[in-house]
């Protein structure tokens, strides 16, 4: 009986010499080494002439099928399909039955691929708002500039003003509706590669790749204005919701990881301290911290900026 191990051996990138027994004449091979992958054994059943029996080939086909399932479950699709191809070759041999097995194998591997893709998608989505979550945000920020391009990248952090008061006054069910509606409003008019992610609690991140600093500020100011103008009273009487936003844009060629979020968080603090319902950013020309739109004329911005950036 052909067997397979439960764990495929990982490729460490270091060649390790290993002695493998020479296959008997009746051993069925698949055109690529199997033992470093799943430890397939040769099928012992052979005819008097030394050729593999139908049972022997079927055993090896089942072993390849099991190997494909193990590897597909781990996302190693290339080697999974290698085993699938070997199984198909075995069961399509005129001495092997039944004929419908190849389609079953292919369907099974496809099912494993779909289930893994769905599980990965769910693990990167926020369960309440259905937008991207912190895990996806971290993944994208760590790879956004990994291609070595030189286009600008901006990130923003938006926080719901006085959200605790929304929950205390109108209840958590209304608070949940507010967060879901906010995601819809902030997702409008984003650039092609931009996205909104729930950063935590009532705080959301906007990732705006490819936008110049002034354009990123404009997008965030328009999102803030949409939230401010939305008829929140339709959800609950006397309900009003606003957001404060901090926008940080990195220099061309910089890597937008934690430093970008840290700067956006500090600017969010400025927007809060300067009266909320505002977008704070650092002027690309002179480095001065400013508020966008109608909030630009507010007093106290300099004091708030010193509190957020004491060494600037």
PDB file of C-alpha atoms in Angstrom:
ATOM      1  CA  UNK A   1       0.000   0.000   0.000  1.00  0.00           C
ATOM      2  CA  UNK A   2       1.337   3.435  -0.939  1.00  0.00           C
ATOM      3  CA  UNK A   3       1.512   5.917   1.921  1.00  0.00           C
ATOM      4  CA  UNK A   4       1.960   9.603   2.477  1.00  0.00           C
ATOM      5  CA  UNK A   5       3.112  11.525   5.493  1.00  0.00           C
ATOM      6  CA  UNK A   6       0.870  14.136   7.132  1.00  0.00           C
ATOM      7  CA  UNK A   7       3.457  16.928   6.910  1.00  0.00           C
ATOM      8  CA  UNK A   8       5.339  17.866   3.712  1.00  0.00           C
ATOM      9  CA  UNK A   9       8.999  18.658   4.214  1.00  0.00           C
ATOM     10  CA  UNK A  10       9.593  22.410   3.904  1.00  0.00           C
ATOM     11  CA  UNK A  11      12.163  23.720   1.450  1.00  0.00           C
ATOM     12  CA  UNK A  12      14.819  25.478   3.537  1.00  0.00           C
ATOM     13  CA  UNK A  13      16.842  26.460   0.515  1.00  0.00           C
ATOM     14  CA  UNK A  14      19.782  24.248   1.632  1.00  0.00           C
ATOM     15  CA  UNK A  15      20.434  21.073  -0.285  1.00  0.00           C
ATOM     16  CA  UNK A  16      20.563  18.102   2.091  1.00  0.00           C
ATOM     17  CA  UNK A  17      21.954  14.889   0.606  1.00  0.00           C
ATOM     18  CA  UNK A  18      19.683  11.955   1.197  1.00  0.00           C
ATOM     19  CA  UNK A  19      19.957   8.337   0.192  1.00  0.00           C
ATOM     20  CA  UNK A  20      16.854   7.026  -1.546  1.00  0.00           C
ATOM     21  CA  UNK A  21      16.303   3.359  -2.348  1.00  0.00           C
ATOM     22  CA  UNK A  22      16.416   2.386  -5.991  1.00  0.00           C
ATOM     23  CA  UNK A  23      12.858   1.684  -7.197  1.00  0.00           C
ATOM     24  CA  UNK A  24      11.973  -1.830  -8.222  1.00  0.00           C
ATOM     25  CA  UNK A  25      11.045  -2.525 -11.823  1.00  0.00           C
ATOM     26  CA  UNK A  26       7.373  -2.418 -10.867  1.00  0.00           C
ATOM     27  CA  UNK A  27       7.591   0.977  -9.168  1.00  0.00           C
ATOM     28  CA  UNK A  28       5.444   3.679 -10.721  1.00  0.00           C
ATOM     29  CA  UNK A  29       7.189   7.025 -11.012  1.00  0.00           C
ATOM     30  CA  UNK A  30       5.686  10.437 -11.735  1.00  0.00           C
ATOM     31  CA  UNK A  31       8.602  12.273 -13.331  1.00  0.00           C
ATOM     32  CA  UNK A  32       9.629  14.303 -10.255  1.00  0.00           C
ATOM     33  CA  UNK A  33      11.040  13.426  -6.803  1.00  0.00           C
ATOM     34  CA  UNK A  34       8.260  12.610  -4.350  1.00  0.00           C
ATOM     35  CA  UNK A  35       9.994  11.508  -1.161  1.00  0.00           C
ATOM     36  CA  UNK A  36      11.325  14.991  -0.245  1.00  0.00           C
ATOM     37  CA  UNK A  37       7.745  16.212  -0.555  1.00  0.00           C
ATOM     38  CA  UNK A  38       5.494  13.608   0.997  1.00  0.00           C
ATOM     39  CA  UNK A  39       7.460  10.381   1.402  1.00  0.00           C
ATOM     40  CA  UNK A  40       5.573   8.261  -1.120  1.00  0.00           C
ATOM     41  CA  UNK A  41       6.401   4.566  -0.992  1.00  0.00           C
ATOM     42  CA  UNK A  42       6.486   2.316  -4.032  1.00  0.00           C
ATOM     43  CA  UNK A  43       3.399   0.220  -4.600  1.00  0.00           C
ATOM     44  CA  UNK A  44       4.345  -3.394  -3.759  1.00  0.00           C
ATOM     45  CA  UNK A  45       1.692  -5.059  -5.934  1.00  0.00           C
ATOM     46  CA  UNK A  46       3.132  -6.249  -9.238  1.00  0.00           C
ATOM     47  CA  UNK A  47       2.203  -8.821 -11.831  1.00  0.00           C
ATOM     48  CA  UNK A  48       4.421 -11.883 -12.465  1.00  0.00           C
ATOM     49  CA  UNK A  49       6.084  -9.908 -15.244  1.00  0.00           C
ATOM     50  CA  UNK A  50       7.030  -7.181 -12.762  1.00  0.00           C
ATOM     51  CA  UNK A  51       4.478  -4.584 -13.951  1.00  0.00           C
ATOM     52  CA  UNK A  52       2.328  -2.823 -11.357  1.00  0.00           C
ATOM     53  CA  UNK A  53      -1.105  -4.312 -10.820  1.00  0.00           C
ATOM     54  CA  UNK A  54      -4.278  -2.284 -11.059  1.00  0.00           C
ATOM     55  CA  UNK A  55      -4.446  -2.286  -7.250  1.00  0.00           C
ATOM     56  CA  UNK A  56      -0.857  -1.078  -6.996  1.00  0.00           C
ATOM     57  CA  UNK A  57      -1.416   1.802  -9.360  1.00  0.00           C
ATOM     58  CA  UNK A  58      -4.652   2.723  -7.611  1.00  0.00           C
ATOM     59  CA  UNK A  59      -2.815   2.766  -4.278  1.00  0.00           C
ATOM     60  CA  UNK A  60      -0.221   5.142  -5.670  1.00  0.00           C
ATOM     61  CA  UNK A  61      -2.943   7.325  -7.208  1.00  0.00           C
ATOM     62  CA  UNK A  62      -4.619   7.580  -3.804  1.00  0.00           C
ATOM     63  CA  UNK A  63      -1.280   8.464  -2.209  1.00  0.00           C
ATOM     64  CA  UNK A  64      -0.758  11.246  -4.753  1.00  0.00           C
ATOM     65  CA  UNK A  65      -4.300  12.462  -4.125  1.00  0.00           C
ATOM     66  CA  UNK A  66      -3.593  12.629  -0.382  1.00  0.00           C
ATOM     67  CA  UNK A  67      -0.341  14.472  -1.063  1.00  0.00           C
ATOM     68  CA  UNK A  68      -2.165  16.983  -3.270  1.00  0.00           C
ATOM     69  CA  UNK A  69      -4.688  17.621  -0.509  1.00  0.00           C
ATOM     70  CA  UNK A  70      -1.973  18.193   2.102  1.00  0.00           C
ATOM     71  CA  UNK A  71      -0.030  20.564  -0.138  1.00  0.00           C
ATOM     72  CA  UNK A  72      -3.113  22.421  -1.388  1.00  0.00           C
ATOM     73  CA  UNK A  73      -4.244  22.950   2.195  1.00  0.00           C
ATOM     74  CA  UNK A  74      -0.927  24.719   2.802  1.00  0.00           C
ATOM     75  CA  UNK A  75      -1.206  26.833  -0.338  1.00  0.00           C
ATOM     76  CA  UNK A  76       1.543  25.008  -2.229  1.00  0.00           C
ATOM     77  CA  UNK A  77      -0.489  24.808  -5.424  1.00  0.00           C
ATOM     78  CA  UNK A  78       2.415  24.084  -7.754  1.00  0.00           C
ATOM     79  CA  UNK A  79       3.402  20.867  -6.020  1.00  0.00           C
ATOM     80  CA  UNK A  80      -0.233  19.974  -5.307  1.00  0.00           C
ATOM     81  CA  UNK A  81      -0.910  19.990  -9.035  1.00  0.00           C
ATOM     82  CA  UNK A  82       2.234  17.968  -9.658  1.00  0.00           C
ATOM     83  CA  UNK A  83       0.795  15.220  -7.473  1.00  0.00           C
ATOM     84  CA  UNK A  84      -2.602  15.661  -9.048  1.00  0.00           C
ATOM     85  CA  UNK A  85      -1.045  15.238 -12.501  1.00  0.00           C
ATOM     86  CA  UNK A  86       0.720  12.072 -11.349  1.00  0.00           C
ATOM     87  CA  UNK A  87      -2.535  10.683  -9.951  1.00  0.00           C
ATOM     88  CA  UNK A  88      -4.361  11.495 -13.173  1.00  0.00           C
ATOM     89  CA  UNK A  89      -1.669   9.740 -15.193  1.00  0.00           C
ATOM     90  CA  UNK A  90      -1.971   6.644 -13.018  1.00  0.00           C
ATOM     91  CA  UNK A  91      -5.736   6.332 -12.997  1.00  0.00           C
ATOM     92  CA  UNK A  92      -6.077   7.041 -16.731  1.00  0.00           C
ATOM     93  CA  UNK A  93      -3.881   4.093 -17.540  1.00  0.00           C
ATOM     94  CA  UNK A  94      -5.876   1.435 -19.353  1.00  0.00           C
ATOM     95  CA  UNK A  95      -5.265  -0.989 -16.479  1.00  0.00           C
ATOM     96  CA  UNK A  96      -6.647   1.383 -13.865  1.00  0.00           C
ATOM     97  CA  UNK A  97     -10.277   2.031 -12.977  1.00  0.00           C
ATOM     98  CA  UNK A  98     -12.557   3.853 -12.459  1.00  0.00           C
ATOM     99  CA  UNK A  99     -12.402   6.449 -15.249  1.00  0.00           C
ATOM    100  CA  UNK A 100     -14.173   9.144 -13.258  1.00  0.00           C
ATOM    101  CA  UNK A 101     -11.410   9.470 -10.637  1.00  0.00           C
ATOM    102  CA  UNK A 102      -9.392  12.214 -12.442  1.00  0.00           C
ATOM    103  CA  UNK A 103     -12.342  14.616 -12.411  1.00  0.00           C
ATOM    104  CA  UNK A 104     -12.930  13.877  -8.742  1.00  0.00           C
ATOM    105  CA  UNK A 105      -9.307  14.643  -7.935  1.00  0.00           C
ATOM    106  CA  UNK A 106      -9.339  17.902  -9.864  1.00  0.00           C
ATOM    107  CA  UNK A 107     -12.598  18.988  -8.234  1.00  0.00           C
ATOM    108  CA  UNK A 108     -11.206  18.192  -4.794  1.00  0.00           C
ATOM    109  CA  UNK A 109      -8.074  20.295  -5.297  1.00  0.00           C
ATOM    110  CA  UNK A 110     -10.177  23.134  -6.701  1.00  0.00           C
ATOM    111  CA  UNK A 111     -12.440  22.908  -3.652  1.00  0.00           C
ATOM    112  CA  UNK A 112      -9.448  23.101  -1.323  1.00  0.00           C
ATOM    113  CA  UNK A 113      -8.171  26.165  -3.192  1.00  0.00           C
ATOM    114  CA  UNK A 114     -11.540  27.939  -2.941  1.00  0.00           C
ATOM    115  CA  UNK A 115     -11.929  27.142   0.748  1.00  0.00           C
ATOM    116  CA  UNK A 116      -8.437  28.395   1.516  1.00  0.00           C
ATOM    117  CA  UNK A 117      -9.020  31.604  -0.458  1.00  0.00           C
ATOM    118  CA  UNK A 118     -12.330  32.188   1.341  1.00  0.00           C
ATOM    119  CA  UNK A 119     -10.746  31.587   4.745  1.00  0.00           C
ATOM    120  CA  UNK A 120      -7.932  34.009   3.936  1.00  0.00           C
ATOM    121  CA  UNK A 121     -10.430  36.632   2.791  1.00  0.00           C
ATOM    122  CA  UNK A 122     -12.490  36.277   5.980  1.00  0.00           C
ATOM    123  CA  UNK A 123      -9.388  36.558   8.158  1.00  0.00           C
ATOM    124  CA  UNK A 124      -8.646  39.982   6.617  1.00  0.00           C
ATOM    125  CA  UNK A 125     -12.143  41.431   6.955  1.00  0.00           C
ATOM    126  CA  UNK A 126     -13.668  43.213   9.935  1.00  0.00           C
ATOM    127  CA  UNK A 127     -16.681  41.214  11.109  1.00  0.00           C
ATOM    128  CA  UNK A 128     -18.800  44.270  12.000  1.00  0.00           C
ATOM    129  CA  UNK A 129     -18.251  46.619   9.068  1.00  0.00           C
ATOM    130  CA  UNK A 130     -17.075  44.102   6.403  1.00  0.00           C
ATOM    131  CA  UNK A 131     -14.239  46.461   5.505  1.00  0.00           C
ATOM    132  CA  UNK A 132     -10.582  45.453   5.705  1.00  0.00           C
ATOM    133  CA  UNK A 133      -9.148  44.894   9.177  1.00  0.00           C
ATOM    134  CA  UNK A 134      -5.865  45.737  10.897  1.00  0.00           C
ATOM    135  CA  UNK A 135      -4.232  42.547   9.668  1.00  0.00           C
ATOM    136  CA  UNK A 136      -4.846  43.435   6.019  1.00  0.00           C
ATOM    137  CA  UNK A 137      -3.786  47.027   6.672  1.00  0.00           C
ATOM    138  CA  UNK A 138      -0.452  45.893   8.091  1.00  0.00           C
ATOM    139  CA  UNK A 139       0.093  43.517   5.165  1.00  0.00           C
ATOM    140  CA  UNK A 140      -0.580  46.206   2.582  1.00  0.00           C
ATOM    141  CA  UNK A 141       1.509  48.853   4.317  1.00  0.00           C
ATOM    142  CA  UNK A 142       4.449  46.458   4.520  1.00  0.00           C
ATOM    143  CA  UNK A 143       4.315  45.616   0.803  1.00  0.00           C
ATOM    144  CA  UNK A 144       2.902  48.775  -0.779  1.00  0.00           C
ATOM    145  CA  UNK A 145       6.352  50.116  -1.572  1.00  0.00           C
ATOM    146  CA  UNK A 146       8.076  46.754  -1.837  1.00  0.00           C
ATOM    147  CA  UNK A 147       8.268  47.024  -5.618  1.00  0.00           C
ATOM    148  CA  UNK A 148      10.787  49.838  -5.373  1.00  0.00           C
ATOM    149  CA  UNK A 149       8.581  52.400  -7.130  1.00  0.00           C
ATOM    150  CA  UNK A 150       8.856  56.115  -6.477  1.00  0.00           C
ATOM    151  CA  UNK A 151       5.190  57.210  -6.472  1.00  0.00           C
ATOM    152  CA  UNK A 152       3.941  58.967  -3.323  1.00  0.00           C
ATOM    153  CA  UNK A 153       1.990  57.153  -0.642  1.00  0.00           C
ATOM    154  CA  UNK A 154      -0.264  58.774   1.948  1.00  0.00           C
ATOM    155  CA  UNK A 155      -2.115  57.326   4.905  1.00  0.00           C
ATOM    156  CA  UNK A 156      -4.783  58.841   7.118  1.00  0.00           C
ATOM    157  CA  UNK A 157      -6.324  57.934  10.446  1.00  0.00           C
ATOM    158  CA  UNK A 158      -9.939  58.974  11.052  1.00  0.00           C
ATOM    159  CA  UNK A 159     -11.590  58.799  14.458  1.00  0.00           C
ATOM    160  CA  UNK A 160     -15.301  59.268  15.253  1.00  0.00           C
ATOM    161  CA  UNK A 161     -15.752  62.297  17.497  1.00  0.00           C
ATOM    162  CA  UNK A 162     -17.396  61.581  20.869  1.00  0.00           C
ATOM    163  CA  UNK A 163     -18.321  58.047  19.830  1.00  0.00           C
ATOM    164  CA  UNK A 164     -18.774  56.953  23.437  1.00  0.00           C
ATOM    165  CA  UNK A 165     -21.582  59.511  23.662  1.00  0.00           C
ATOM    166  CA  UNK A 166     -23.268  57.906  20.640  1.00  0.00           C
ATOM    167  CA  UNK A 167     -23.263  54.516  22.342  1.00  0.00           C
ATOM    168  CA  UNK A 168     -24.309  55.914  25.724  1.00  0.00           C
ATOM    169  CA  UNK A 169     -27.152  58.012  24.316  1.00  0.00           C
ATOM    170  CA  UNK A 170     -28.469  55.894  21.455  1.00  0.00           C
ATOM    171  CA  UNK A 171     -27.259  52.397  22.284  1.00  0.00           C
ATOM    172  CA  UNK A 172     -24.640  50.085  20.834  1.00  0.00           C
ATOM    173  CA  UNK A 173     -26.919  48.885  18.028  1.00  0.00           C
ATOM    174  CA  UNK A 174     -27.072  52.446  16.671  1.00  0.00           C
ATOM    175  CA  UNK A 175     -23.335  52.775  17.245  1.00  0.00           C
ATOM    176  CA  UNK A 176     -22.757  49.715  15.070  1.00  0.00           C
ATOM    177  CA  UNK A 177     -24.940  51.202  12.323  1.00  0.00           C
ATOM    178  CA  UNK A 178     -22.908  54.408  12.517  1.00  0.00           C
ATOM    179  CA  UNK A 179     -19.642  52.529  11.987  1.00  0.00           C
ATOM    180  CA  UNK A 180     -21.016  50.606   9.021  1.00  0.00           C
ATOM    181  CA  UNK A 181     -22.365  53.771   7.411  1.00  0.00           C
ATOM    182  CA  UNK A 182     -19.052  55.551   8.009  1.00  0.00           C
ATOM    183  CA  UNK A 183     -17.236  52.886   6.024  1.00  0.00           C
ATOM    184  CA  UNK A 184     -19.561  53.459   3.074  1.00  0.00           C
ATOM    185  CA  UNK A 185     -19.028  57.224   3.225  1.00  0.00           C
ATOM    186  CA  UNK A 186     -15.245  57.022   3.521  1.00  0.00           C
ATOM    187  CA  UNK A 187     -14.941  54.486   0.722  1.00  0.00           C
ATOM    188  CA  UNK A 188     -16.470  56.925  -1.754  1.00  0.00           C
ATOM    189  CA  UNK A 189     -14.128  58.686  -4.178  1.00  0.00           C
ATOM    190  CA  UNK A 190     -10.998  56.783  -3.121  1.00  0.00           C
ATOM    191  CA  UNK A 191      -8.232  56.317  -5.725  1.00  0.00           C
ATOM    192  CA  UNK A 192      -8.107  53.052  -7.649  1.00  0.00           C
ATOM    193  CA  UNK A 193      -5.664  51.391  -5.254  1.00  0.00           C
ATOM    194  CA  UNK A 194      -6.969  53.130  -2.134  1.00  0.00           C
ATOM    195  CA  UNK A 195      -8.909  51.410   0.609  1.00  0.00           C
ATOM    196  CA  UNK A 196     -10.442  51.876   4.045  1.00  0.00           C
ATOM    197  CA  UNK A 197      -9.577  49.587   6.954  1.00  0.00           C
ATOM    198  CA  UNK A 198     -10.828  49.437  10.516  1.00  0.00           C
ATOM    199  CA  UNK A 199      -7.828  50.312  12.641  1.00  0.00           C
ATOM    200  CA  UNK A 200      -9.525  49.561  15.940  1.00  0.00           C
ATOM    201  CA  UNK A 201     -12.702  50.557  17.785  1.00  0.00           C
ATOM    202  CA  UNK A 202     -14.098  53.681  16.134  1.00  0.00           C
ATOM    203  CA  UNK A 203     -10.843  54.469  14.328  1.00  0.00           C
ATOM    204  CA  UNK A 204     -10.326  53.849  10.614  1.00  0.00           C
ATOM    205  CA  UNK A 205      -7.354  54.078   8.268  1.00  0.00           C
ATOM    206  CA  UNK A 206      -7.414  55.347   4.707  1.00  0.00           C
ATOM    207  CA  UNK A 207      -4.564  54.248   2.456  1.00  0.00           C
ATOM    208  CA  UNK A 208      -4.130  56.556  -0.532  1.00  0.00           C
ATOM    209  CA  UNK A 209      -1.333  55.352  -2.812  1.00  0.00           C
ATOM    210  CA  UNK A 210      -0.363  57.376  -5.847  1.00  0.00           C
ATOM    211  CA  UNK A 211      -1.753  60.690  -4.593  1.00  0.00           C
ATOM    212  CA  UNK A 212       0.303  63.809  -4.115  1.00  0.00           C
ATOM    213  CA  UNK A 213       0.029  65.291  -0.593  1.00  0.00           C
ATOM    214  CA  UNK A 214      -2.412  68.018  -1.636  1.00  0.00           C
ATOM    215  CA  UNK A 215      -4.644  65.476  -3.373  1.00  0.00           C
ATOM    216  CA  UNK A 216      -4.613  63.161  -0.341  1.00  0.00           C
ATOM    217  CA  UNK A 217      -5.653  66.047   1.913  1.00  0.00           C
ATOM    218  CA  UNK A 218      -8.444  66.952  -0.513  1.00  0.00           C
ATOM    219  CA  UNK A 219      -9.778  63.358  -0.542  1.00  0.00           C
ATOM    220  CA  UNK A 220      -9.785  63.246   3.264  1.00  0.00           C
ATOM    221  CA  UNK A 221     -11.437  66.655   3.596  1.00  0.00           C
ATOM    222  CA  UNK A 222     -14.180  65.569   1.203  1.00  0.00           C
ATOM    223  CA  UNK A 223     -14.702  62.378   3.221  1.00  0.00           C
ATOM    224  CA  UNK A 224     -14.933  64.421   6.436  1.00  0.00           C
ATOM    225  CA  UNK A 225     -17.487  66.752   4.799  1.00  0.00           C
ATOM    226  CA  UNK A 226     -19.597  63.784   3.621  1.00  0.00           C
ATOM    227  CA  UNK A 227     -19.746  62.436   7.142  1.00  0.00           C
ATOM    228  CA  UNK A 228     -20.640  65.848   8.542  1.00  0.00           C
ATOM    229  CA  UNK A 229     -23.415  66.418   5.971  1.00  0.00           C
ATOM    230  CA  UNK A 230     -24.969  62.955   6.224  1.00  0.00           C
ATOM    231  CA  UNK A 231     -28.563  62.877   7.644  1.00  0.00           C
ATOM    232  CA  UNK A 232     -27.676  60.931  10.775  1.00  0.00           C
ATOM    233  CA  UNK A 233     -31.017  61.828  12.337  1.00  0.00           C
ATOM    234  CA  UNK A 234     -32.524  59.180  10.064  1.00  0.00           C
ATOM    235  CA  UNK A 235     -30.788  56.563  12.209  1.00  0.00           C
ATOM    236  CA  UNK A 236     -31.744  58.124  15.531  1.00  0.00           C
ATOM    237  CA  UNK A 237     -33.317  61.398  16.685  1.00  0.00           C
ATOM    238  CA  UNK A 238     -30.808  64.149  17.449  1.00  0.00           C
ATOM    239  CA  UNK A 239     -27.913  62.003  16.249  1.00  0.00           C
ATOM    240  CA  UNK A 240     -24.963  63.836  14.707  1.00  0.00           C
ATOM    241  CA  UNK A 241     -21.667  62.257  13.750  1.00  0.00           C
ATOM    242  CA  UNK A 242     -18.368  63.872  12.753  1.00  0.00           C
ATOM    243  CA  UNK A 243     -14.820  62.606  12.325  1.00  0.00           C
ATOM    244  CA  UNK A 244     -11.362  64.000  12.935  1.00  0.00           C
ATOM    245  CA  UNK A 245      -8.593  63.025  10.528  1.00  0.00           C
ATOM    246  CA  UNK A 246      -4.815  63.105  10.424  1.00  0.00           C
ATOM    247  CA  UNK A 247      -3.084  62.749   7.039  1.00  0.00           C
ATOM    248  CA  UNK A 248       0.574  61.824   6.650  1.00  0.00           C
ATOM    249  CA  UNK A 249       2.322  61.613   3.286  1.00  0.00           C
ATOM    250  CA  UNK A 250       5.693  59.983   2.886  1.00  0.00           C
ATOM    251  CA  UNK A 251       8.439  61.137   0.610  1.00  0.00           C
ATOM    252  CA  UNK A 252       8.816  59.360  -2.719  1.00  0.00           C
ATOM    253  CA  UNK A 253      10.673  56.093  -2.225  1.00  0.00           C
ATOM    254  CA  UNK A 254       9.935  55.915   1.506  1.00  0.00           C
ATOM    255  CA  UNK A 255       8.407  52.797   2.982  1.00  0.00           C
ATOM    256  CA  UNK A 256       4.907  53.384   4.450  1.00  0.00           C
ATOM    257  CA  UNK A 257       4.963  51.253   7.560  1.00  0.00           C
ATOM    258  CA  UNK A 258       4.542  52.231  11.200  1.00  0.00           C
ATOM    259  CA  UNK A 259       6.242  55.671  10.817  1.00  0.00           C
ATOM    260  CA  UNK A 260       3.481  56.760   8.428  1.00  0.00           C
ATOM    261  CA  UNK A 261       0.767  55.648  10.826  1.00  0.00           C
ATOM    262  CA  UNK A 262       2.565  57.261  13.760  1.00  0.00           C
ATOM    263  CA  UNK A 263       2.673  60.597  11.942  1.00  0.00           C
ATOM    264  CA  UNK A 264      -1.007  60.281  10.957  1.00  0.00           C
ATOM    265  CA  UNK A 265      -1.885  59.487  14.563  1.00  0.00           C
ATOM    266  CA  UNK A 266      -0.052  62.599  15.809  1.00  0.00           C
ATOM    267  CA  UNK A 267      -1.882  64.743  13.257  1.00  0.00           C
ATOM    268  CA  UNK A 268      -5.184  63.153  14.295  1.00  0.00           C
ATOM    269  CA  UNK A 269      -4.371  64.342  17.826  1.00  0.00           C
ATOM    270  CA  UNK A 270      -3.912  67.865  16.423  1.00  0.00           C
ATOM    271  CA  UNK A 271      -7.323  67.729  14.703  1.00  0.00           C
ATOM    272  CA  UNK A 272      -8.930  66.628  17.978  1.00  0.00           C
ATOM    273  CA  UNK A 273      -7.219  69.286  20.081  1.00  0.00           C
ATOM    274  CA  UNK A 274      -8.054  71.998  17.539  1.00  0.00           C
ATOM    275  CA  UNK A 275     -11.810  71.462  17.871  1.00  0.00           C
ATOM    276  CA  UNK A 276     -12.571  68.132  16.128  1.00  0.00           C
ATOM    277  CA  UNK A 277     -14.451  67.645  12.845  1.00  0.00           C
ATOM    278  CA  UNK A 278     -11.284  68.617  10.974  1.00  0.00           C
ATOM    279  CA  UNK A 279      -8.455  67.257   8.839  1.00  0.00           C
ATOM    280  CA  UNK A 280      -4.918  68.001  10.022  1.00  0.00           C
ATOM    281  CA  UNK A 281      -1.885  67.725   7.793  1.00  0.00           C
ATOM    282  CA  UNK A 282       1.679  68.986   7.475  1.00  0.00           C
ATOM    283  CA  UNK A 283       2.256  71.485   4.681  1.00  0.00           C
ATOM    284  CA  UNK A 284       4.556  69.918   2.093  1.00  0.00           C
ATOM    285  CA  UNK A 285       6.256  73.258   1.349  1.00  0.00           C
ATOM    286  CA  UNK A 286       7.216  74.582   4.783  1.00  0.00           C
ATOM    287  CA  UNK A 287       6.331  71.720   7.169  1.00  0.00           C
ATOM    288  CA  UNK A 288       3.738  73.764   9.063  1.00  0.00           C
ATOM    289  CA  UNK A 289       0.879  71.780  10.590  1.00  0.00           C
ATOM    290  CA  UNK A 290      -2.441  73.055   9.233  1.00  0.00           C
ATOM    291  CA  UNK A 291      -6.157  72.261   9.127  1.00  0.00           C
ATOM    292  CA  UNK A 292      -7.927  71.745   5.799  1.00  0.00           C
ATOM    293  CA  UNK A 293     -11.085  73.375   4.485  1.00  0.00           C
ATOM    294  CA  UNK A 294     -13.328  75.524   6.655  1.00  0.00           C
ATOM    295  CA  UNK A 295     -11.358  74.576   9.778  1.00  0.00           C
ATOM    296  CA  UNK A 296      -8.222  76.292   8.448  1.00  0.00           C
ATOM    297  CA  UNK A 297      -9.133  79.572  10.172  1.00  0.00           C
ATOM    298  CA  UNK A 298      -9.453  78.082  13.641  1.00  0.00           C
ATOM    299  CA  UNK A 299      -7.277  79.423  16.397  1.00  0.00           C
ATOM    300  CA  UNK A 300      -5.188  77.167  18.566  1.00  0.00           C
ATOM    301  CA  UNK A 301      -3.723  75.047  15.796  1.00  0.00           C
ATOM    302  CA  UNK A 302      -0.174  76.084  16.669  1.00  0.00           C
ATOM    303  CA  UNK A 303      -0.645  75.103  20.308  1.00  0.00           C
ATOM    304  CA  UNK A 304      -2.153  71.759  19.332  1.00  0.00           C
ATOM    305  CA  UNK A 305       0.714  71.123  16.921  1.00  0.00           C
ATOM    306  CA  UNK A 306       3.301  71.805  19.610  1.00  0.00           C
ATOM    307  CA  UNK A 307       1.554  69.309  21.849  1.00  0.00           C
ATOM    308  CA  UNK A 308       1.677  66.628  19.149  1.00  0.00           C
ATOM    309  CA  UNK A 309       5.164  67.441  17.852  1.00  0.00           C
ATOM    310  CA  UNK A 310       7.076  68.901  20.843  1.00  0.00           C
ATOM    311  CA  UNK A 311      10.467  68.572  19.135  1.00  0.00           C
ATOM    312  CA  UNK A 312       9.429  70.028  15.760  1.00  0.00           C
TER     313      UNK A 312
END
